[in-house]
Coordinates of C-alpha atoms and ligand atoms in Angstrom, one line a residue:
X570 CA 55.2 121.7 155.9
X571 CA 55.2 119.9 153.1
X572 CA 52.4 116.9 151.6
X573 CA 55.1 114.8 152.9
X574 CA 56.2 115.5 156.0
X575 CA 52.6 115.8 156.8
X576 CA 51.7 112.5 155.6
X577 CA 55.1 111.3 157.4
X578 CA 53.6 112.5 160.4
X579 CA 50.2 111.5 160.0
X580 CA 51.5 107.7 159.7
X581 CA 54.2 108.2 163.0
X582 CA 51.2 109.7 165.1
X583 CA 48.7 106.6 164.2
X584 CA 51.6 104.1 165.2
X585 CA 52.2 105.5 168.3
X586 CA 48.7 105.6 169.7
X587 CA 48.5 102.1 168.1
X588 CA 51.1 100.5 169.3
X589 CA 52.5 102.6 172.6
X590 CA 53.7 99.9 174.1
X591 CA 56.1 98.7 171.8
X592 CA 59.1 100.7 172.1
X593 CA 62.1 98.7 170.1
X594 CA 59.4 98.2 167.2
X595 CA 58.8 102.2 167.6
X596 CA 62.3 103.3 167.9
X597 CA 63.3 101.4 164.5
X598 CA 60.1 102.8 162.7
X599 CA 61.3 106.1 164.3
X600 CA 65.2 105.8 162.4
X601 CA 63.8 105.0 159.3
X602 CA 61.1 107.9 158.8
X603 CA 63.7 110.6 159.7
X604 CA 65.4 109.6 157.0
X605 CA 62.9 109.1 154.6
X606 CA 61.2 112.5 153.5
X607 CA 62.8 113.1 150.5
X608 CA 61.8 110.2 148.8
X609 CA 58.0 111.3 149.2
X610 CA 58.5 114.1 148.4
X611 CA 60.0 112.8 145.2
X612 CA 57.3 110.0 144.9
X613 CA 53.5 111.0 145.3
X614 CA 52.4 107.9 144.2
X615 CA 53.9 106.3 147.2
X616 CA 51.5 108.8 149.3
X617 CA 48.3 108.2 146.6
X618 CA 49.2 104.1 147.2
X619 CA 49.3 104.8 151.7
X620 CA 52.9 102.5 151.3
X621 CA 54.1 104.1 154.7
X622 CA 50.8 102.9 156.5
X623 CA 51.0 99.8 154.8
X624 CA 54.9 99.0 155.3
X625 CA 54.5 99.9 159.7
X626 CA 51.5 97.3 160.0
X627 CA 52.9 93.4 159.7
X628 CA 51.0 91.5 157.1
X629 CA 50.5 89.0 160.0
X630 CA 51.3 88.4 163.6
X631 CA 51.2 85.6 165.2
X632 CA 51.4 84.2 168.3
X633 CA 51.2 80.9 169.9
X634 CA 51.4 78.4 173.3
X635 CA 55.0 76.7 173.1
X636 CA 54.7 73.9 175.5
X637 CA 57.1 71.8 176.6
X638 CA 58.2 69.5 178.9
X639 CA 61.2 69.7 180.9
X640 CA 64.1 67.4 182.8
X641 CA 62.5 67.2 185.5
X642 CA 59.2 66.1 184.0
X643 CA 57.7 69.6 184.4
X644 CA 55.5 71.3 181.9
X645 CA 56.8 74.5 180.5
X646 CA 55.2 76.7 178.6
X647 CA 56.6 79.8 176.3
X648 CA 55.5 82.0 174.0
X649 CA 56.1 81.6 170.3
X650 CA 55.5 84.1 167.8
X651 CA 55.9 84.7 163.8
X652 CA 55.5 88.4 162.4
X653 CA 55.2 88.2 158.5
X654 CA 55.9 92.0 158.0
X655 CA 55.9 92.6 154.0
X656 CA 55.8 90.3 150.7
X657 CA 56.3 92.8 148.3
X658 CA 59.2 91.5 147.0
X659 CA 59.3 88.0 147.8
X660 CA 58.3 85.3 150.7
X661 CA 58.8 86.4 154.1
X662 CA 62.8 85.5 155.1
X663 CA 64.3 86.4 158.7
X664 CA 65.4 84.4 161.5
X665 CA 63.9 83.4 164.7
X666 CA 65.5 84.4 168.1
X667 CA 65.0 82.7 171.2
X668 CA 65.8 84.6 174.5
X669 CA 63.7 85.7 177.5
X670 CA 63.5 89.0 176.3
X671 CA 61.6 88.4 173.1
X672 CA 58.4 90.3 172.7
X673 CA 55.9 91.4 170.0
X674 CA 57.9 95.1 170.1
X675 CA 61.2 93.0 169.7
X676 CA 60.0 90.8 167.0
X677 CA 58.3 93.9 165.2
X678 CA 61.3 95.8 165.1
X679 CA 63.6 92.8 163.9
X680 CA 60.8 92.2 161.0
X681 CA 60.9 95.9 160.6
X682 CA 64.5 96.1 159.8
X683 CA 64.3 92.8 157.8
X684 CA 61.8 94.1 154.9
X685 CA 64.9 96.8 153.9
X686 CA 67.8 94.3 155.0
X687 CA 66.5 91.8 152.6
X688 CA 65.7 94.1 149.4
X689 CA 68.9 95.6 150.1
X690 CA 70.4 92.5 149.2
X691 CA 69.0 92.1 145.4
X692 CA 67.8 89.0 146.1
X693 CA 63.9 88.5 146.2
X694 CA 63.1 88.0 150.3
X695 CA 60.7 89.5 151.7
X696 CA 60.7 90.5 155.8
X697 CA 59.5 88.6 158.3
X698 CA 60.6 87.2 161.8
X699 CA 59.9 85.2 164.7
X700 CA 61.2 83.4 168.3
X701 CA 60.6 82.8 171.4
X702 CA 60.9 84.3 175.1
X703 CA 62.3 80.8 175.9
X704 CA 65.9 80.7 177.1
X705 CA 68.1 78.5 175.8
X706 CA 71.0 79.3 178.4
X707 CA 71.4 76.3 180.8
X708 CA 68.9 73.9 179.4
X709 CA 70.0 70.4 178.3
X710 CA 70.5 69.0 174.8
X711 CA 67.0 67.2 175.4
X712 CA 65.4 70.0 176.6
X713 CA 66.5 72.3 173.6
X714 CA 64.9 69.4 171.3
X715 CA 61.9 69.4 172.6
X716 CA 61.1 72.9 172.9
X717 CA 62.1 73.1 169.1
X718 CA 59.9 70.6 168.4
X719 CA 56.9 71.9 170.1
X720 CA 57.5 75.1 168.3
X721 CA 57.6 73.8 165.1
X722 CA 54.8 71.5 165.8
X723 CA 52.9 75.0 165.6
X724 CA 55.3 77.0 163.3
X725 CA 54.7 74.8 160.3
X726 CA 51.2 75.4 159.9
X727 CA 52.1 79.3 159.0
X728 CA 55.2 78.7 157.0
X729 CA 56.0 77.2 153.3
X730 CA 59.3 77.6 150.7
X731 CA 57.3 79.7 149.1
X732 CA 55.4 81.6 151.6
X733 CA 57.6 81.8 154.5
X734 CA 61.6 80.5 155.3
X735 CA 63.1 81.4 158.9
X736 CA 66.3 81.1 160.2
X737 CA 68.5 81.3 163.1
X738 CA 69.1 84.7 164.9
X739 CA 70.4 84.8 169.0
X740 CA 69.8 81.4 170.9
X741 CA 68.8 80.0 167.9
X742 CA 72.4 78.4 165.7
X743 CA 72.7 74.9 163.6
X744 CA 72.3 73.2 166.9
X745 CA 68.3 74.4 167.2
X746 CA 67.5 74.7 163.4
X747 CA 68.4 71.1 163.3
X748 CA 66.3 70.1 165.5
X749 CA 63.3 72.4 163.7
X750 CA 64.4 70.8 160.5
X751 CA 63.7 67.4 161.8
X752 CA 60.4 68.3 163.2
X753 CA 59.6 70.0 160.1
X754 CA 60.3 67.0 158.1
X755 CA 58.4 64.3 160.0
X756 CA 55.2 66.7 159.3
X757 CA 55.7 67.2 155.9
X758 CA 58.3 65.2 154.7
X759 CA 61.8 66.5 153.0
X760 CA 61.2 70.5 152.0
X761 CA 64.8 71.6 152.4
X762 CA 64.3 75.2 151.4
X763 CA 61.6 75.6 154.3
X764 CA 64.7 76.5 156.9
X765 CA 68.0 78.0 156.1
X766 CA 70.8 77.7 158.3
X767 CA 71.0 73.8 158.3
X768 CA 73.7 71.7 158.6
X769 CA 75.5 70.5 155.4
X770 CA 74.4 67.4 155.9
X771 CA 71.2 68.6 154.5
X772 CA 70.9 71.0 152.6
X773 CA 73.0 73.9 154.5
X774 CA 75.3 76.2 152.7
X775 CA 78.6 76.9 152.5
X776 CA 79.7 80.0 154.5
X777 CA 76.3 80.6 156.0
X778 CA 77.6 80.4 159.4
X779 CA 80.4 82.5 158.5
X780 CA 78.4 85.0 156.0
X781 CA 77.0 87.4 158.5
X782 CA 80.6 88.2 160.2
X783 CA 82.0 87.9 156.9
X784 CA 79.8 90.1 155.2
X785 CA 80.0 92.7 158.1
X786 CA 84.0 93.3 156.6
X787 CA 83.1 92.9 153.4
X788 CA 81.0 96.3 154.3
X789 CA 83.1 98.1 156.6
X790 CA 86.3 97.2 153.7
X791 CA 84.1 98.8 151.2
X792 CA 82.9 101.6 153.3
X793 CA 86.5 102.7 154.4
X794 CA 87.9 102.5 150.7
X795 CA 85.3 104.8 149.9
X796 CA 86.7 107.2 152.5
X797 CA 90.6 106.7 151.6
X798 CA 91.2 104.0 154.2
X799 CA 91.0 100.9 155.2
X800 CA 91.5 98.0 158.0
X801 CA 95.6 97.0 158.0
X802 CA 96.4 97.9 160.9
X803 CA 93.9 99.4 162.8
X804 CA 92.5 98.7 166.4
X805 CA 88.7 97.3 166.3
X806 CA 86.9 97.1 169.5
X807 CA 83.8 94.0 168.9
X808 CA 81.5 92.9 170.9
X809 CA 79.6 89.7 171.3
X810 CA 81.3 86.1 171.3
X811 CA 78.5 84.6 168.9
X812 CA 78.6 84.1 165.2
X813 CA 78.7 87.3 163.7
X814 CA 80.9 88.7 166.3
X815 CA 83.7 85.6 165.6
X816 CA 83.4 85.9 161.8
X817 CA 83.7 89.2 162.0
X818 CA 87.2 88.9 164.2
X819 CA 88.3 86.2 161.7
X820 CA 88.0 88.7 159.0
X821 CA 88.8 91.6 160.7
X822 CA 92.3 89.9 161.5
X823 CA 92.5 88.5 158.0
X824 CA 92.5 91.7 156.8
X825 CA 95.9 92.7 158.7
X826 CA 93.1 94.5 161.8
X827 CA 93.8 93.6 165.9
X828 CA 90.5 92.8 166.9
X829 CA 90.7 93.2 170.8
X830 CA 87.6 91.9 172.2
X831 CA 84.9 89.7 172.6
X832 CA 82.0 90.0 175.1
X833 CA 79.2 88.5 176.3
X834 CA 76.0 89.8 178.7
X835 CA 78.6 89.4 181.8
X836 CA 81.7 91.2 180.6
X837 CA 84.1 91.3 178.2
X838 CA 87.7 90.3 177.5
X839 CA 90.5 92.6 176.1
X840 CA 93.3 90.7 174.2
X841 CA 95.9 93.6 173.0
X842 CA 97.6 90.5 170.7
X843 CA 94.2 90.2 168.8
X844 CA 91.3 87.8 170.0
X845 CA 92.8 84.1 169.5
X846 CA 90.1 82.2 167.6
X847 CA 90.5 79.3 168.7
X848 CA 90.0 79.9 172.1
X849 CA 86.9 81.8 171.7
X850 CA 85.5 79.0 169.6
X851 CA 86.1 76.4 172.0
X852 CA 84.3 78.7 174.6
X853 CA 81.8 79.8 172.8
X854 CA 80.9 77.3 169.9
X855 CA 82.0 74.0 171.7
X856 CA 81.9 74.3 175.3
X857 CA 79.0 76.9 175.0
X858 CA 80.6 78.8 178.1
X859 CA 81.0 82.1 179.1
X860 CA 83.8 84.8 177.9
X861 CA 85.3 85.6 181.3
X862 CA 87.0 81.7 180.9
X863 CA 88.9 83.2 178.1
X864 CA 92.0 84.5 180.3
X865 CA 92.4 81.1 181.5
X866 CA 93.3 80.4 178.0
X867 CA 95.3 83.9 177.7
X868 CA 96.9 84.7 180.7
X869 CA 98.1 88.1 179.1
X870 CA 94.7 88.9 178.3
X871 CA 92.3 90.8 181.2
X872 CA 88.2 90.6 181.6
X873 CA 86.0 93.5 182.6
X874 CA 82.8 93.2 184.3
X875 CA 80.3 95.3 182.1
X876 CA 80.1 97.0 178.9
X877 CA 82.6 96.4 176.8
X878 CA 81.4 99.8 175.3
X879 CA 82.5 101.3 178.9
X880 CA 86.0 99.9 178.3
X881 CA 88.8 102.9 178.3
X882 CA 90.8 101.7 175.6
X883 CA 92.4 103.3 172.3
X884 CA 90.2 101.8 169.1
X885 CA 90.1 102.7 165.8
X886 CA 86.9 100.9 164.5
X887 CA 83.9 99.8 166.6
X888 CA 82.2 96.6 165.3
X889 CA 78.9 96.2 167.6
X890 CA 77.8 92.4 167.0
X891 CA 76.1 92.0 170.2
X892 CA 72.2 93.4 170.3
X893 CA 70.2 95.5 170.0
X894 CA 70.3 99.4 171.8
X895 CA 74.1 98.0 173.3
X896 CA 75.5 101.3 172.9
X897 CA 73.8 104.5 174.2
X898 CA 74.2 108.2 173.6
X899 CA 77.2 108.4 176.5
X900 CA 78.8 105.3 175.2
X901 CA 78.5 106.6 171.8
X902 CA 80.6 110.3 173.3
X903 CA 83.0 107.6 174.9
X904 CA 83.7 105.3 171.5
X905 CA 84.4 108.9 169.7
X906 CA 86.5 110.1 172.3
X907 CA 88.3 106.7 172.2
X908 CA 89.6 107.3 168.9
X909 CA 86.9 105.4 166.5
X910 CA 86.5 107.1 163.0
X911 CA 84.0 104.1 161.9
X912 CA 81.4 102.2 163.0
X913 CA 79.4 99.2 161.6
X914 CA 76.9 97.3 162.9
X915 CA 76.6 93.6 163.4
X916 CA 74.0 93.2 165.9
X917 CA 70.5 94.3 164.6
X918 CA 69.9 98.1 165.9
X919 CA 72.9 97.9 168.5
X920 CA 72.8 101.9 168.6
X921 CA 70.3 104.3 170.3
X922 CA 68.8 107.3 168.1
X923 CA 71.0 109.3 171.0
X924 CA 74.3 107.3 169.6
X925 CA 73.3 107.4 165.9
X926 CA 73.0 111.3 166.6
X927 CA 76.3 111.2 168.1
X928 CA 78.5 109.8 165.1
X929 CA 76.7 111.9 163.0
X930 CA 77.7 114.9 164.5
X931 CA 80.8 113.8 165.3
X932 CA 81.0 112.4 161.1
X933 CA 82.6 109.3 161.8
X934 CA 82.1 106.9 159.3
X935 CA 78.6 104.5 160.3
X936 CA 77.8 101.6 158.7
X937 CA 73.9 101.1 159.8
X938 CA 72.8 97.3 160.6
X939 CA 70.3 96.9 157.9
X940 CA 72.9 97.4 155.1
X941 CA 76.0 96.1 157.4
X942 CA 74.5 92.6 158.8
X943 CA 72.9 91.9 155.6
X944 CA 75.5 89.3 154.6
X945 CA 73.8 86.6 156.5
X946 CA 70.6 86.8 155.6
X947 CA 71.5 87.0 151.7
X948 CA 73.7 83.5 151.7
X949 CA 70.5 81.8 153.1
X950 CA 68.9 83.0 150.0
X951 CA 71.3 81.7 148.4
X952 CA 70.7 78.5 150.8
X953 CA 67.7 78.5 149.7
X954 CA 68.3 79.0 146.0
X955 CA 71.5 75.8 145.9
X956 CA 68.1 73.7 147.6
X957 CA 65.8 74.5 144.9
X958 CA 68.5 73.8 142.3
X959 CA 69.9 70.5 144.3
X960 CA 73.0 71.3 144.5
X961 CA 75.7 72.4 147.3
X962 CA 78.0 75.5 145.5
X963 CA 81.5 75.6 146.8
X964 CA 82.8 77.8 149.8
X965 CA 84.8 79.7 147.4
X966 CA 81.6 80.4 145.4
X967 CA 79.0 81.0 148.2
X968 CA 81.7 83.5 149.8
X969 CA 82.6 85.4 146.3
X970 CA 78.8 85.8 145.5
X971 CA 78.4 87.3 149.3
X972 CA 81.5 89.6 149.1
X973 CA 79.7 90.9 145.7
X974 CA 76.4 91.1 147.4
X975 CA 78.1 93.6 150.1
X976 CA 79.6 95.8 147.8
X977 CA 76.7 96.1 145.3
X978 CA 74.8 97.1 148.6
X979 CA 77.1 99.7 149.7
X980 CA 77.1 101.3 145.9
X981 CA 73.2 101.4 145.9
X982 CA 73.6 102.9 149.4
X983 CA 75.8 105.6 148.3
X984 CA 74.0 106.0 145.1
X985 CA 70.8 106.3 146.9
X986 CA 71.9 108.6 149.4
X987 CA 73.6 111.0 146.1
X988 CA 70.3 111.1 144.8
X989 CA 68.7 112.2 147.2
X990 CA 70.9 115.0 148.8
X991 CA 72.4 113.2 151.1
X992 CA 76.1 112.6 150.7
X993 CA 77.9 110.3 152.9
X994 CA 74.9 109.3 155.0
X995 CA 75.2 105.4 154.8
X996 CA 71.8 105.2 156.8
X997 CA 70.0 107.5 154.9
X998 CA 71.5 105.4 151.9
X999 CA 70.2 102.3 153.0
X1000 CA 66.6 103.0 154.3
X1001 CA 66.3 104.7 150.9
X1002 CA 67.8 101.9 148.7
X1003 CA 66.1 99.2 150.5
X1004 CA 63.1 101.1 150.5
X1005 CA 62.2 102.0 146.9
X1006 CA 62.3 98.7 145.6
X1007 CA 59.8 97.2 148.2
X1008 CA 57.6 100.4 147.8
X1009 CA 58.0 99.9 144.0
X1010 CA 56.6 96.7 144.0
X1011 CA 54.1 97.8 146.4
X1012 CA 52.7 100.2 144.0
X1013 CA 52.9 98.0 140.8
X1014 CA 50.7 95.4 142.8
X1015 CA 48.2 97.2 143.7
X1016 CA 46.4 96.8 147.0
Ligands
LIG1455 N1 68.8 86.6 161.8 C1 69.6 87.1 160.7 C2 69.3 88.5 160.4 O1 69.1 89.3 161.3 C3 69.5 86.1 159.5 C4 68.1 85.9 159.0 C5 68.1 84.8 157.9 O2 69.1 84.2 157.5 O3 67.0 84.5 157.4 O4 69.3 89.0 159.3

């Protein structure tokens, strides 16, 4: 064994005891270091300097009482947390997510993921990430308020534009950073750049809703010209029915693609005409329903109880945009079998180690989540850069300076993955490209 692999080891063995009870936050830690080898063995300073144990153990974790008072006049009370994984490279950036399933090992491995998404991205964000186990699904306008409120009443004492900037991530869209925004401000008066993903009203960006989805083709375009192909024409099977999911199918379509589903926890809905967008916004965006009351809409379409990842359906390109670990080792056989030659993921770790270790031995094209979602996180840098500035740039800008974000991403991917041995491994590409730069700056620092 080498200095490194022992060192690799030495860092996995400590997290484990540490944390064994945290098994999303271990499984993403777990992607990146099989990946990451070569670069230590390249870099002995990064050993000399401990990055790896410094990267795996958040800066700062918090967690905090969300109470809040219901319809009914009932007290509620939820748990809020903020993980502030790594500063290296700039103040802590990543969205909050509210859904009962939030945890510190769900948080962790969303603010894991975020330190490489973000330096992947050129732009200078740190990682960091947050939410709440509350669910938003059912509750009232009035009830949504003031649970945002209470949780910012608390969040605000551990954020700042230059310290820390959240955003939106699932349950948490221009609806709830509104209200957050408004809480924010009657504490501290007007600090746009404090959230990103507002409404353009004040201070929101162009494209920022659309970025993620957006940027998600702008990947998977560049990743299949690399290859020799592209999207005219081909079949793509998506799931999810929330923002990166319908960007995603907007582009997709735009770029002469039938995108054929949508989904949401309950089922999904196959539309062999292409998912009509319209329809799925007025469910989804407007009406806030579920996905099943598409066919009412499109008779010709069906719904499926389930996976949509269970469907048995022809498909060319799988677009995961739902969340994380939606596609295991058997539906990763099944997607192959199906016909997909590429994958890219929307959703933040939508694939288990067992279906990452199916495409690549199948070596279909894969497009991992850090590298592919990174679109939506880099316009609210760009957010937060038009607030600093005072000034709102143009769709046509915001969307052209994403689009070149994407591509400049997938070339240091590629490059990365080149220099290192590792030709054609997108993921490899990416942990290593993001990675560097953050370690880099971790080293010139200091301790
Ligand atoms: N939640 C998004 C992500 O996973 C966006 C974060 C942000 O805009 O700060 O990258």
């Amino acid at each position: 064994m080498t200095q490194a692999t022992d060192y690799i080891n030495s860092v996995a063995a400590t997290l484990k005891q540490r944390d064994p009870n945290q098994p999303e936050f271990q499984e993403a830690v777990g992607n990146f270091l099989k990946t990451i080898t070569p670069v230590f063995e390249k870099h002995p300073e990064y050993i000399k300097a401990n990055v790896l144990a410094r990267l795996v153990e958040p800066e700062r974790a918090i967690q905090f009482q969300v109470a809040w008072q219901d319809d009914a006049g009932n007290m509620q009370v939820n748990r809020g947390f903020r993980v502030q994984f790594n500063s290296a490279i700039g103040p802590y950036k990543g969205g909050l997510r509210f859904h009962p399933s939030v945890n510190l090992s769900i948080v962790k491995f969303l603010g894991f993921e975020q330190i490489f998404k973000n330096s992947l991205t050129g732009l200078p964000i740190g990682g960091g990430k947050g939410g709440s186990d509350f669910n938003p699904k059912g509750k009232s306008d009035a009830e949504i308020m003031r649970f945002c409120q209470s949780f910012m009443i608390e969040l605000q004492k551990h954020i700042g534009l230059d310290v820390d900037v959240p955003a939106g991530d699932i349950g948490v869209g221009g609806r709830e950073i509104g209200y957050l925004y408004g809480m924010y401000k009657r504490l501290n008066g007007s600090e746009r750049g404090i959230l990103t993903g507002k409404g353009l009203s004040f201070g929101g960006s162009l494209a920022r809703t659309e970025a993620t989805g957006y940027g998600l083709i702008y990947y998977t375009n560049a990743m299949l010209k690399a290859n020799g192909k592209s999207l005219d024409g081909k079949r793509v099977l998506v799931s999810g029915a929330g923002n990166v999911a319908t960007y995603a199918i907007q582009k997709a379509e735009e770029n002469g693609a039938i995108a054929i589903s949508a989904s949401d926890s309950n089922g999904y809905v196959i539309d062999e005409n292409g998912i009509n967008l319209d329809v799925l916004k007025d469910i989804k965006e407007v009406r806030r329903a579920r996905i099943k009351e598409y066919v009412d809409a499109v008779p010709s379409a069906t719904y499926h109880e389930g996976s949509v990842w269970d469907a048995d359906v022809q498909y060319d390109v799988a677009l995961p945009c739902a969340t994380q670990n939606e596609i295991n080792g058997d539906q990763a056989a099944k997607l192959i079998a199906n016909g997909a030659f590429a994958i890219a993921e929307g959703a933040n770790m939508p694939s288990t180690p067992e279906a990452i270790a199916a495409y690549q031995a199948a070596d279909i094209l894969y497009g991992p989540a850090k590298a592919a979602n990174a679109g939506g996180v880099a316009v609210s840098a760009l957010e937060m850069s038009q607030n600093s500035r005072r000034v709102s740039d143009s769709f046509a800008t915001v969307d052209g300076e994403l689009k070149d974000i994407m591509e400049t991403l997938f070339a240091n991917s590629v490059a990365a993955a080149n220099e290192y041995g590792e030709d054609g491994n997108y993921l490899a590409g990416a942990n290593i490209a993001g990675f560097t730069k953050v370690a880099d700056a971790m080293v010139a620092q200091g301790w």
